[in-house]
Coordinates of C-alpha atoms and ligand atoms in Angstrom, one line a residue:
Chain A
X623 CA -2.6 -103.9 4.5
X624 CA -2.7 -100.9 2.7
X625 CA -5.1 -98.5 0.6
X626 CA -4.9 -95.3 -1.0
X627 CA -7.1 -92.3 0.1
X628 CA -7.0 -88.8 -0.6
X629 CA -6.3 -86.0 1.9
X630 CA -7.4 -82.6 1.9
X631 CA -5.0 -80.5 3.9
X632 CA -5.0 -77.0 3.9
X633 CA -7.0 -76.8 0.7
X634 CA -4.9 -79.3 -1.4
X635 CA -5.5 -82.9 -2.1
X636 CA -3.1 -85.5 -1.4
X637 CA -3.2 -88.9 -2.9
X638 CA -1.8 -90.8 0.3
X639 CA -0.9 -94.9 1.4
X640 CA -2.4 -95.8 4.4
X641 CA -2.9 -99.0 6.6
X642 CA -5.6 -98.9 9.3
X643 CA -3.5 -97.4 12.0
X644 CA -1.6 -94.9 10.2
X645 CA -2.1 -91.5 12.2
X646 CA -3.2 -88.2 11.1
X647 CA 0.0 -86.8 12.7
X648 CA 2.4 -89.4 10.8
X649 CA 0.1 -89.0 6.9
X650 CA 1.1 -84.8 7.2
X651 CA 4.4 -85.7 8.5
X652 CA 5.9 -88.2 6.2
X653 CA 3.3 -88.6 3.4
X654 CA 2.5 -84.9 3.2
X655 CA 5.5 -83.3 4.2
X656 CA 3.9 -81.2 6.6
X657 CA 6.2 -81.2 9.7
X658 CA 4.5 -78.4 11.9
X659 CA 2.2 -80.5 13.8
X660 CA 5.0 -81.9 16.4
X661 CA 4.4 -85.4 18.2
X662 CA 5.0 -84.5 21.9
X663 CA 3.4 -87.5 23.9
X664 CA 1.6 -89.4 21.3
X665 CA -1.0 -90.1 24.0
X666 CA -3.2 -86.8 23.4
X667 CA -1.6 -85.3 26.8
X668 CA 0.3 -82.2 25.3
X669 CA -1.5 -80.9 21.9
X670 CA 2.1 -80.4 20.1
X671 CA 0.3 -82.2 17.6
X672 CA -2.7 -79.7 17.6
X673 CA -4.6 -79.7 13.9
X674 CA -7.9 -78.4 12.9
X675 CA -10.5 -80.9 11.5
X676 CA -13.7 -78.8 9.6
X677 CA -12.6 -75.8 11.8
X678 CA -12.2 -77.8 15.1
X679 CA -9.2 -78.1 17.2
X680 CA -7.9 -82.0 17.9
X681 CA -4.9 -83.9 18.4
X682 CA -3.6 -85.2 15.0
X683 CA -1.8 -88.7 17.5
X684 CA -5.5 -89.6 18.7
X685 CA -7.1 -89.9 15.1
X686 CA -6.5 -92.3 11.7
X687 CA -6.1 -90.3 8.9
X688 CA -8.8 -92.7 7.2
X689 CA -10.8 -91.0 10.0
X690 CA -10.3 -87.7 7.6
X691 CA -11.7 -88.9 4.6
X692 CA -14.2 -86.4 3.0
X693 CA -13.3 -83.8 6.1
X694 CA -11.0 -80.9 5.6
X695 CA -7.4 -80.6 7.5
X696 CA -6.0 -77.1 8.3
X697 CA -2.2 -77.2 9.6
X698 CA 0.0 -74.7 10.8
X699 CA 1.2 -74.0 7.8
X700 CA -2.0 -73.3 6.5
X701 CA -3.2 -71.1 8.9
X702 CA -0.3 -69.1 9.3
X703 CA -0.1 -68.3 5.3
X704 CA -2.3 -65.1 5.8
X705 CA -5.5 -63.9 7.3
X706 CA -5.9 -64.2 11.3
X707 CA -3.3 -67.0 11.4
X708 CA -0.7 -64.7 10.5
X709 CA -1.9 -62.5 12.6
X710 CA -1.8 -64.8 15.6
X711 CA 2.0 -66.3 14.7
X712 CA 3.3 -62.1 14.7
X713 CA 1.8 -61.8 18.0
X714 CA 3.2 -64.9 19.3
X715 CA 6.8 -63.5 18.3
X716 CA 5.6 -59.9 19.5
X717 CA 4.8 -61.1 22.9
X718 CA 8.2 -63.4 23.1
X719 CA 5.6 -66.4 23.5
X720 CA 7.8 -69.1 21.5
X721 CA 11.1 -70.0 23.0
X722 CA 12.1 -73.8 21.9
X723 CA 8.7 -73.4 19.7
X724 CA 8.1 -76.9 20.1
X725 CA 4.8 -76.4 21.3
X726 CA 4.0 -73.1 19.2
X727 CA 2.4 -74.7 15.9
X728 CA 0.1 -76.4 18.3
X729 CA -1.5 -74.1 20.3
X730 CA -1.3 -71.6 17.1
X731 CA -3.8 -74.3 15.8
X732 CA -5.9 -73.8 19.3
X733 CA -5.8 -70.7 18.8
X734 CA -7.2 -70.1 15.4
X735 CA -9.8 -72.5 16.3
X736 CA -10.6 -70.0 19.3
X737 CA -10.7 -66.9 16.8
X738 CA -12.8 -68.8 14.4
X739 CA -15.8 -69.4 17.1
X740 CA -15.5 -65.9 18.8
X741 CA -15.9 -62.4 17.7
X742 CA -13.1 -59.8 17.0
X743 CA -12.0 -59.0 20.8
X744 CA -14.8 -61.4 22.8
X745 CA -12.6 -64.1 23.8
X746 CA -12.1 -63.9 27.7
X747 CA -9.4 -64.9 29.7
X748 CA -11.5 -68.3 30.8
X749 CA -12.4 -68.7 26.7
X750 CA -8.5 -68.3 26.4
X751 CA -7.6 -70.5 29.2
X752 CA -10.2 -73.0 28.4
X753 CA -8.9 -73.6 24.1
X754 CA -5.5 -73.8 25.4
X755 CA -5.8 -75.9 28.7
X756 CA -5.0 -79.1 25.9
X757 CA -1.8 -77.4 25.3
X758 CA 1.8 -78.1 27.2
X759 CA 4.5 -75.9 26.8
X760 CA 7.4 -77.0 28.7
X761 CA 9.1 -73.8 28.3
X762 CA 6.3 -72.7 30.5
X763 CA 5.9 -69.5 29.0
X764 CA 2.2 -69.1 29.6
X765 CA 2.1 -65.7 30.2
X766 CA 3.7 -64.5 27.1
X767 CA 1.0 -66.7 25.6
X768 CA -1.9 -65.2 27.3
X769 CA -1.3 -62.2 26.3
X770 CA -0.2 -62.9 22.4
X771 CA -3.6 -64.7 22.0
X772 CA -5.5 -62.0 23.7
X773 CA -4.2 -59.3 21.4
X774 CA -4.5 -61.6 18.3
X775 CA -8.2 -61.5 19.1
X776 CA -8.7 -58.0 19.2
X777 CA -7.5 -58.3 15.8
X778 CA -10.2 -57.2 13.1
X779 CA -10.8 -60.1 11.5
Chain B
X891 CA -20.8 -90.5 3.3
X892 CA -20.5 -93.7 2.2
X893 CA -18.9 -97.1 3.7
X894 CA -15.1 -97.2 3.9
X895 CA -13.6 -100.2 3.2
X896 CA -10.1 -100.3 3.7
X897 CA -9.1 -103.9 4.8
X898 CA -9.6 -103.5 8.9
X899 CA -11.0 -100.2 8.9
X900 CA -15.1 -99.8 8.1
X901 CA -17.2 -96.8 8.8
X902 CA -20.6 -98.2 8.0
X903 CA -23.3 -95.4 6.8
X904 CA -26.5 -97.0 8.8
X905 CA -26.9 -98.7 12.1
X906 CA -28.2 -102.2 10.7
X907 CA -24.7 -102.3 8.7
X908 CA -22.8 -101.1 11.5
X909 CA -24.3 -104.1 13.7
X910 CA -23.6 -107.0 10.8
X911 CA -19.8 -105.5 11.1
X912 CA -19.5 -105.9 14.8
X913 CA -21.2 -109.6 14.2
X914 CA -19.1 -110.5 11.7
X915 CA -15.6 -110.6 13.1
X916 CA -13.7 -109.0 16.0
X917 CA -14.4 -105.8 15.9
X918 CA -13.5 -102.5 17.6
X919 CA -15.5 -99.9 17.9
X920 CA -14.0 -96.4 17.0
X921 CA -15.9 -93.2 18.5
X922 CA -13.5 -90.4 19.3
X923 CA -11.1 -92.6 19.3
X924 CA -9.1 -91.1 22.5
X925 CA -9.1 -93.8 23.9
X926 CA -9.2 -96.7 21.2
X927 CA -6.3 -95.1 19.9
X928 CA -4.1 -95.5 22.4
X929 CA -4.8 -98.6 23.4
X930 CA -4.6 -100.0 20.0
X931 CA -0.8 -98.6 20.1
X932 CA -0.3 -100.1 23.6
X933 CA -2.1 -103.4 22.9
X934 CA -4.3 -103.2 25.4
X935 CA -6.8 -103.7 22.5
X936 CA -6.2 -106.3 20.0
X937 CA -4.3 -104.6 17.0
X938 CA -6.0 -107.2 14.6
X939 CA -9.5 -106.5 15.4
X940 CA -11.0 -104.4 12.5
X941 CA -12.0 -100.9 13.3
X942 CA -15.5 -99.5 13.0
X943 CA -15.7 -96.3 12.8
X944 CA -19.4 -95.3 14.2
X945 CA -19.0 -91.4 12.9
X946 CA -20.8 -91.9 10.1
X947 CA -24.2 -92.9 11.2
X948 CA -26.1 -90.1 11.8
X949 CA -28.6 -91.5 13.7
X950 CA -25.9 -92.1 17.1
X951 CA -25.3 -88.2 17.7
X952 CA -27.4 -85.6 18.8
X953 CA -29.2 -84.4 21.9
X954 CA -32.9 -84.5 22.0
X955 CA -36.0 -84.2 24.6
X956 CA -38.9 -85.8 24.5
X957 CA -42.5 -84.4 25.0
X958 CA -43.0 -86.1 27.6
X959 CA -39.4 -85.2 29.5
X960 CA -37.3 -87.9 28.5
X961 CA -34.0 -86.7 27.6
X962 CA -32.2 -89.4 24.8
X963 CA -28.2 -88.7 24.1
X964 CA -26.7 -90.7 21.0
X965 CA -23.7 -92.3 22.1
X966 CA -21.7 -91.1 19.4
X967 CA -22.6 -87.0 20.8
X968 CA -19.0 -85.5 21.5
X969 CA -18.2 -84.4 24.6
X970 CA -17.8 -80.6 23.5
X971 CA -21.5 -81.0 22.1
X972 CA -22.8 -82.0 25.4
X973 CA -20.8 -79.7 27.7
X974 CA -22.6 -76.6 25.7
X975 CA -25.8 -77.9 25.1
X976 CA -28.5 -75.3 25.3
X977 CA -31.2 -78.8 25.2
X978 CA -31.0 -79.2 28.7
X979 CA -30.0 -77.1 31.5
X980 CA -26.4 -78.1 32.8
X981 CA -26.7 -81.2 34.9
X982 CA -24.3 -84.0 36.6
X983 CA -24.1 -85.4 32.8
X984 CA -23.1 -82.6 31.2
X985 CA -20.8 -81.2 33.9
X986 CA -18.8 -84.3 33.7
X987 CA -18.6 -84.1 30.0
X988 CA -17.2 -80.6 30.9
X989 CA -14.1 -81.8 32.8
X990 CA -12.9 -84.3 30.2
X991 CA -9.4 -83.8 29.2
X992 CA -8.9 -80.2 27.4
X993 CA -10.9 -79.1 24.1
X994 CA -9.3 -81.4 21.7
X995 CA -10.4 -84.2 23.6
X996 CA -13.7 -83.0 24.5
X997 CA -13.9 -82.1 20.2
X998 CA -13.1 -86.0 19.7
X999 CA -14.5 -87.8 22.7
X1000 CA -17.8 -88.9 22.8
X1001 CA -20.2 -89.9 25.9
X1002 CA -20.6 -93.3 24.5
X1003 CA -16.7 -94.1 24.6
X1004 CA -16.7 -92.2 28.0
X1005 CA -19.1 -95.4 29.4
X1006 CA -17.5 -98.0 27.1
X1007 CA -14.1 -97.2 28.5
X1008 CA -15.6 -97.9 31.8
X1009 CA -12.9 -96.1 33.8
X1010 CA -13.5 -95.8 37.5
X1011 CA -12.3 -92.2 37.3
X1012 CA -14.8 -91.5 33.7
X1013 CA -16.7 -87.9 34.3
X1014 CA -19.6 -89.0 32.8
X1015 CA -20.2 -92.0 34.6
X1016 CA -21.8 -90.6 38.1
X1017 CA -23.8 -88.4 36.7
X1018 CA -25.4 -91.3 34.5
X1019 CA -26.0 -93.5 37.5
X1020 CA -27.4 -90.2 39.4
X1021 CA -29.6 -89.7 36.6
X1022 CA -31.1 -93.1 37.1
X1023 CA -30.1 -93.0 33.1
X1024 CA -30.5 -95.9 30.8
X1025 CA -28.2 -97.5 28.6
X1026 CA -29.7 -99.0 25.0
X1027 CA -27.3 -101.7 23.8
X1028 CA -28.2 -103.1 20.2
X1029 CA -27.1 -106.1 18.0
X1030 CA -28.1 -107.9 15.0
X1031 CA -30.4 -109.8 17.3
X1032 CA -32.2 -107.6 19.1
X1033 CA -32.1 -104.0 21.5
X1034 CA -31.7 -104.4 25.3
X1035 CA -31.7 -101.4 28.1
X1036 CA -29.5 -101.7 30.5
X1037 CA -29.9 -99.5 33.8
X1038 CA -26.6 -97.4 34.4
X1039 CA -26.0 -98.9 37.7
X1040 CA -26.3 -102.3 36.4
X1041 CA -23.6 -101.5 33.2
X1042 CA -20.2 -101.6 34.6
X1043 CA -18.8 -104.7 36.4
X1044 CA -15.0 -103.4 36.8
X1045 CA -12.1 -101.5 35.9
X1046 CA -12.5 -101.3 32.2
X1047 CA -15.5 -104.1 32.2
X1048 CA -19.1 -103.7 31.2
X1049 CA -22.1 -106.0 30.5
X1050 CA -21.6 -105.2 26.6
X1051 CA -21.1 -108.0 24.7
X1052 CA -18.5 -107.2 22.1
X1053 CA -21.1 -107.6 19.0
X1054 CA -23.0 -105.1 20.9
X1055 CA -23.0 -101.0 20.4
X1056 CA -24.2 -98.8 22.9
X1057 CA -26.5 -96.6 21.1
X1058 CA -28.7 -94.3 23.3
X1059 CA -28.4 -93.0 26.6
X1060 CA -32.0 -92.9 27.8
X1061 CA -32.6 -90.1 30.8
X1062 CA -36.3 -90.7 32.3
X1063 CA -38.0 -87.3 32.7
X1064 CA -38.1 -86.0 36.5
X1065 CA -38.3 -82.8 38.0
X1066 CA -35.3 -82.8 40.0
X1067 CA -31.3 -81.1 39.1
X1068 CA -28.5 -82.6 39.4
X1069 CA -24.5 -81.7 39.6
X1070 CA -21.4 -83.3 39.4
X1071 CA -17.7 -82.5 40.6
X1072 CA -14.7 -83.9 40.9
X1073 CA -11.0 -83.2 42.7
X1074 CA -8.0 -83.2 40.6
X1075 CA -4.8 -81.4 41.2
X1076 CA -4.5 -79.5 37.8
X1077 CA -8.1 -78.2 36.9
X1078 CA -7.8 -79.3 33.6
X1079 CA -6.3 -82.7 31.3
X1080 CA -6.0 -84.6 35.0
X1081 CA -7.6 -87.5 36.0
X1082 CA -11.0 -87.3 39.1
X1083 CA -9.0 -88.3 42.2
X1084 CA -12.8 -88.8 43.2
X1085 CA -15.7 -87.4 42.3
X1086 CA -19.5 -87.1 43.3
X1087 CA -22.6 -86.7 41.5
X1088 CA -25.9 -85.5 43.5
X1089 CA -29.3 -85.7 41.9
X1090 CA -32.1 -84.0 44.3
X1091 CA -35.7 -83.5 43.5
X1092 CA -37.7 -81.2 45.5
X1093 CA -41.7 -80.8 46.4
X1094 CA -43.0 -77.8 48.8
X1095 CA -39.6 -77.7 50.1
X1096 CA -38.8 -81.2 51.1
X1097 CA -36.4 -83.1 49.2
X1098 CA -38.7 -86.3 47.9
X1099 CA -36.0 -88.3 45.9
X1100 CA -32.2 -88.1 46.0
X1101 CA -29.3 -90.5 44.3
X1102 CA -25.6 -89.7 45.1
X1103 CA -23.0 -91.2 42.6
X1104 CA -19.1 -91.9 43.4
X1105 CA -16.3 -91.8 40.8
X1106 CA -12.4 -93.3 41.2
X1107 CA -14.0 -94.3 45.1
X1108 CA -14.5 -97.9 44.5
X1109 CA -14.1 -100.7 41.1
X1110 CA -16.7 -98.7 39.6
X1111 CA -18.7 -95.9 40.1
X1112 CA -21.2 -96.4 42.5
X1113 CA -24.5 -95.3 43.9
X1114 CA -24.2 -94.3 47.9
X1115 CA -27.9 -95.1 48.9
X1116 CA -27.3 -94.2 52.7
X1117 CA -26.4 -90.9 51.7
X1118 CA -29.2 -90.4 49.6
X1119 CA -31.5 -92.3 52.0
X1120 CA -30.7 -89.7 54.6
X1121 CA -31.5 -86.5 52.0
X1122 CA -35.0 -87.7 51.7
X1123 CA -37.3 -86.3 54.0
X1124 CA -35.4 -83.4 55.1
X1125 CA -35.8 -79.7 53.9
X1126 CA -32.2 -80.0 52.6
X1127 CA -30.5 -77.5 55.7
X1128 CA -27.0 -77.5 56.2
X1129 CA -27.0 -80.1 59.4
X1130 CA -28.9 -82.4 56.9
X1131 CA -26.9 -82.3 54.0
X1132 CA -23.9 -82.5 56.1
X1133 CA -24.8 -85.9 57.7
X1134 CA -25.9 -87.2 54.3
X1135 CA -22.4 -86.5 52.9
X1136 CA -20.7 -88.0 55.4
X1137 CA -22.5 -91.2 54.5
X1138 CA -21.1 -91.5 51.3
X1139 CA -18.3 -93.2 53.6
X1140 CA -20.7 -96.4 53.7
X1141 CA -20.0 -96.9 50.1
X1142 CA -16.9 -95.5 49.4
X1143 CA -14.4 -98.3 48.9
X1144 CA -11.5 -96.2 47.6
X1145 CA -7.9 -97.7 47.0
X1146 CA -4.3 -96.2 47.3
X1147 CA -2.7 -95.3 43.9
X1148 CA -0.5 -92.6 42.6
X1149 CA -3.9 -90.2 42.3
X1150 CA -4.5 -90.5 45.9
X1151 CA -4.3 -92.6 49.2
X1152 CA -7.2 -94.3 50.5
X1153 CA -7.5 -92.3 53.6
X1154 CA -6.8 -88.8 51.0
X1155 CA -9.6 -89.8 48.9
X1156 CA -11.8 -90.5 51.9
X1157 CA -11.4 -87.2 53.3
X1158 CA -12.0 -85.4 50.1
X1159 CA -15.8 -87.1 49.1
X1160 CA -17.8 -85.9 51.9
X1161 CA -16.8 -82.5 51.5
X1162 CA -17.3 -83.0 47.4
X1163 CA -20.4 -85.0 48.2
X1164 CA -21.3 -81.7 50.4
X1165 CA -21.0 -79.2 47.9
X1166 CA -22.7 -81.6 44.7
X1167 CA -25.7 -81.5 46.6
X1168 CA -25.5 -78.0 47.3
X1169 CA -24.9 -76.8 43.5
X1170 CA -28.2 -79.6 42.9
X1171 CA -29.9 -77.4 45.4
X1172 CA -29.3 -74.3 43.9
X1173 CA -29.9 -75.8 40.3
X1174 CA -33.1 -77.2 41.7
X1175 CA -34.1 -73.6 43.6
X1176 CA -32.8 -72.1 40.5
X1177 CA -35.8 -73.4 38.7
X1178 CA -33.8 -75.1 36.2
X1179 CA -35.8 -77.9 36.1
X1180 CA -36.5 -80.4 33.7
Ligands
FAD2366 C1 -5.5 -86.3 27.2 C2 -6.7 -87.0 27.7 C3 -7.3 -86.6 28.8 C4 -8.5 -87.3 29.2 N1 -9.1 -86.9 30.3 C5 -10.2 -87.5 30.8 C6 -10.9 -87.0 31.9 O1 -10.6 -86.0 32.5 N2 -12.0 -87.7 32.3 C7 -12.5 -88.8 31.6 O2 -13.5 -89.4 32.0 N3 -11.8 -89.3 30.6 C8 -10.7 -88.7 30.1 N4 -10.0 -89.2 29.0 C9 -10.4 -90.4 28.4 C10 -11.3 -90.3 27.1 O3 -11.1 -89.0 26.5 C11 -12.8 -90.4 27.4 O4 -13.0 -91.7 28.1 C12 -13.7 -90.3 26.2 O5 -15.0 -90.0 26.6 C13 -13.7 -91.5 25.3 O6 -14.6 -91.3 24.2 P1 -14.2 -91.7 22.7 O7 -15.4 -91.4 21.9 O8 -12.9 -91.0 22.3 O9 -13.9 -93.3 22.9 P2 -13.1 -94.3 22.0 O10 -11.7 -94.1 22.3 O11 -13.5 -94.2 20.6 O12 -13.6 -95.6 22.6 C14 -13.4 -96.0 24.0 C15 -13.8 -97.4 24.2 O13 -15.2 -97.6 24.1 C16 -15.6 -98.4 23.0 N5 -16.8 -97.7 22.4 C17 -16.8 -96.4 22.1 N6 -18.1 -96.0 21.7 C18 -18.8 -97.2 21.8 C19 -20.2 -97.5 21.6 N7 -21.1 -96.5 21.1 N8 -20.6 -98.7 21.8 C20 -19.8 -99.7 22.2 N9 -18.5 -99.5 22.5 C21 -18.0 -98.2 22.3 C22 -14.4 -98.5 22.1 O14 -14.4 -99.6 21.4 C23 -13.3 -98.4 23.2 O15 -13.1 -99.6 23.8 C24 -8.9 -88.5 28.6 C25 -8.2 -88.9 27.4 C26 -7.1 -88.2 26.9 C27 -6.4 -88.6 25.7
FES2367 S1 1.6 -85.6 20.6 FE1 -0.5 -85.5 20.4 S2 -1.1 -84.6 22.2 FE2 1.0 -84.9 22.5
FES2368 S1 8.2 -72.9 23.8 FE1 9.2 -74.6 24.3 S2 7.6 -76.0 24.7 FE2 6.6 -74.2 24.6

């Protein structure tokens, strides 16, 4: 069965079919064209799929996009069109933190979610470690990634 | 935010329309969903039940305290919201709700799915059992509480009848603290190996009451009344304490998986069981009291 619902991702409405089960992750991919968010695990396990929902980091594979309707979906492509999210994805190639960049849009999303609760430099390596804990990359690059978040936060913002 | 009706997925405004969905046909209730979702995909859960989304009844989230001490969780209160409450100092409830998964999950997951799902290994569950904590179940015919200890029956199995929603978790008032812990190998996004809750409650420096909960270390978690038994009574010393945890053996009916072996898992608890109740001390000392 399926219905028609609008979607509001990263400030513009889409008119979407859905059935019950249709995933977040699948509506941005293939009804929205929005291929950032990556399906890693589809079990919640490695946040490649990482969007915000209101401002809040979650994994677009554990949530029906009817689930969204009335809320307000941010992708990477959103985030990283100006403002801190920008800022966050030149760090990220500053610091050599993507490699495949499989798992980059995700914990970009994480991140932003981070910034958006903390002020300009308070984030700590626990508040850091904490946001991203969700997030694999099998590149294993963590360290890169440590440190492109940490500078994105000192960021004015 | 008004009722959704798109043919097998509901998400009901108020309770008493929430309860006439869950009456009317097989039904699955949808919390976070971090669960639900995946085991819709995997067909653990029937893929033709409807889906009811809970979110959008106001009256299932929130954290509040009574006059009187009684702390009341709606089941529908997300992880994340519980792990930084400022309601309530932290506890064995709200430590577990610390641990689940990473932040996404903890954004998503709520406390009520966390008992639902009834795992053996859930976070939440000792510290609801150690908190001698309530469970409110409701239906279009009528409200029933459940005590924690009396909920889960198996891996996975509860006492809820499927037209029923858990709707409250009901915390009696006491003067006690409590902690939780658990062992994984990765701190974070990995499943309790085992894990112990401790609740202690103290008067002129004697420990009066004590309950000890155990997660992944039998069917379902479990209360481990000799080690409790042995708290009470005592000034809560190290030689005391020690013998108590040991006793958590009594109870402890852990099996071999791909967590942990049976004899692993045995060796861990006492020394987790050892250091619960010493974080429930301190808490307790601390004069975070409730
Ligand atoms: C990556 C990942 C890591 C995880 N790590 C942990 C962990 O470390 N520790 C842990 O304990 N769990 C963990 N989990 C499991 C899960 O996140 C938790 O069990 C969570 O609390 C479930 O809550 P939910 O609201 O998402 O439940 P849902 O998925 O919405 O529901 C779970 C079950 O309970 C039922 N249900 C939900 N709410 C109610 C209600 N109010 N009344 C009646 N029935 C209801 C649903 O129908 C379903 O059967 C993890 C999950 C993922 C995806
Ligand atoms: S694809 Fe969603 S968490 Fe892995
Ligand atoms: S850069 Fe390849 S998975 Fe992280």
């Amino acid at each position: 069965m399926t219905a028609r619902m609008t979607l509001r991702v990263n400030g513009s409405d889409h008119d979407i079919a859905v059935a019950p089960d249709t995933l977040l992750l699948d509506a941005l991919r293939y009804e929205c064209g929005l291929t950032g968010a990556k399906l890693g695990c589809g079990t919640g396990d490695c946040g490649a799929c990482t969007v915000t929902v209101d401002g809040e980091a979650v994994n677009s594979c554990l949530m029906y996009v009817l689930e969204c309707e009335g809320h307000s979906v941010e992708t990477v492509e959103g985030v990283t069109a100006g403002g801190i999210g920008a800022i966050v994805a030149e760090e990220f190639v500053k610091a050599d933190a993507v490699q495949c960049g499989f798992c980059s849009p995700g914990i970009i999303m994480s991140t932003c979610a981070l910034l958006a609760r903390t002020e300009p430099g308070a984030a700590t390596d626990e508040d850091i470690k904490e946001a991203l804990a969700g997030n694999l990359c099998r590149c294993t690059g963590y360290l890169p990634i440590l440190d492109a978040v940490r500078r994105a936060s000192g960021a004015p913002r | 935010m008004s009722e959704l009706d798109v043919g097998g997925y509901r998400r009901p405004d108020n309770l008493s329309e929430l309860l006439t969905l869950l009456d009317r046909r097989p039904a699955s209730v949808l919390a976070g969903g971090t669960d639900l979702v995946v085991m819709r995909a995997d067909g653990t859960v029937d893929r033709a039940h409807d889906i009811v989304d809970i979110k959008g009844v106001p009256d299932l989230r929130g954290i509040s305290l009574d006059a009187d001490g009684t702390l009341t969780i709606g089941a529908a209160t997300s992880l994340r919201e519980l792990a930084k409450t400022t309601v309530i100092p932290p506890n064995a409830i709200t430590d577990g709700a610390a641990l689940v998964g990473g932040w996404q999950t903890r954004a998503r997951g709520t406390i009520g799915g966390n008992i639902c799902r009834a795992s053996p290994a859930g976070d939440t569950l000792p510290g609801v059992l150690a908190a001698d904590a309530q469970l409110e179940l409701a239906s279009t015919t009528g409200t029933r509480l459940v005590p924690g200890h009396d909920f889960f029956t198996g891996p996975g199995r509860t006492v809820r009848e499927p037209d029923e929603l858990l709707t409250r978790i009901i915390v009696p008032a006491s003067f006690g603290a409590s902690a939780y812990l658990r062992f994984t190998y990765r701190l974070a996004m990995d499943l309790a190996v085992v894990g112990v809750a401790a609740h202690l409650e103290i008067e002129n420096g004697r420990c009066v009451a004590a309950r000890v909960a155990l997660g992944a270390a039998a069917a379902t978690p479990v209360l481990a009344p000799d080690a409790a038994d042995a708290l009470v009574g005592t000034e809560l010393d190290e030689a005391s304490v020690e013998a108590a945890a040991q006793l958590v053996l009594n109870t402890a009916t852990p099996i071999d998986d791909g967590r942990g072996s049976r004899a692993h898992r045995r060796t861990v608890l006492p020394v987790l069981a050892k250091r619960a109740i010493g974080i429930a001390l301190e808490r307790a000392r601390g004069g975070h009291q409730r």
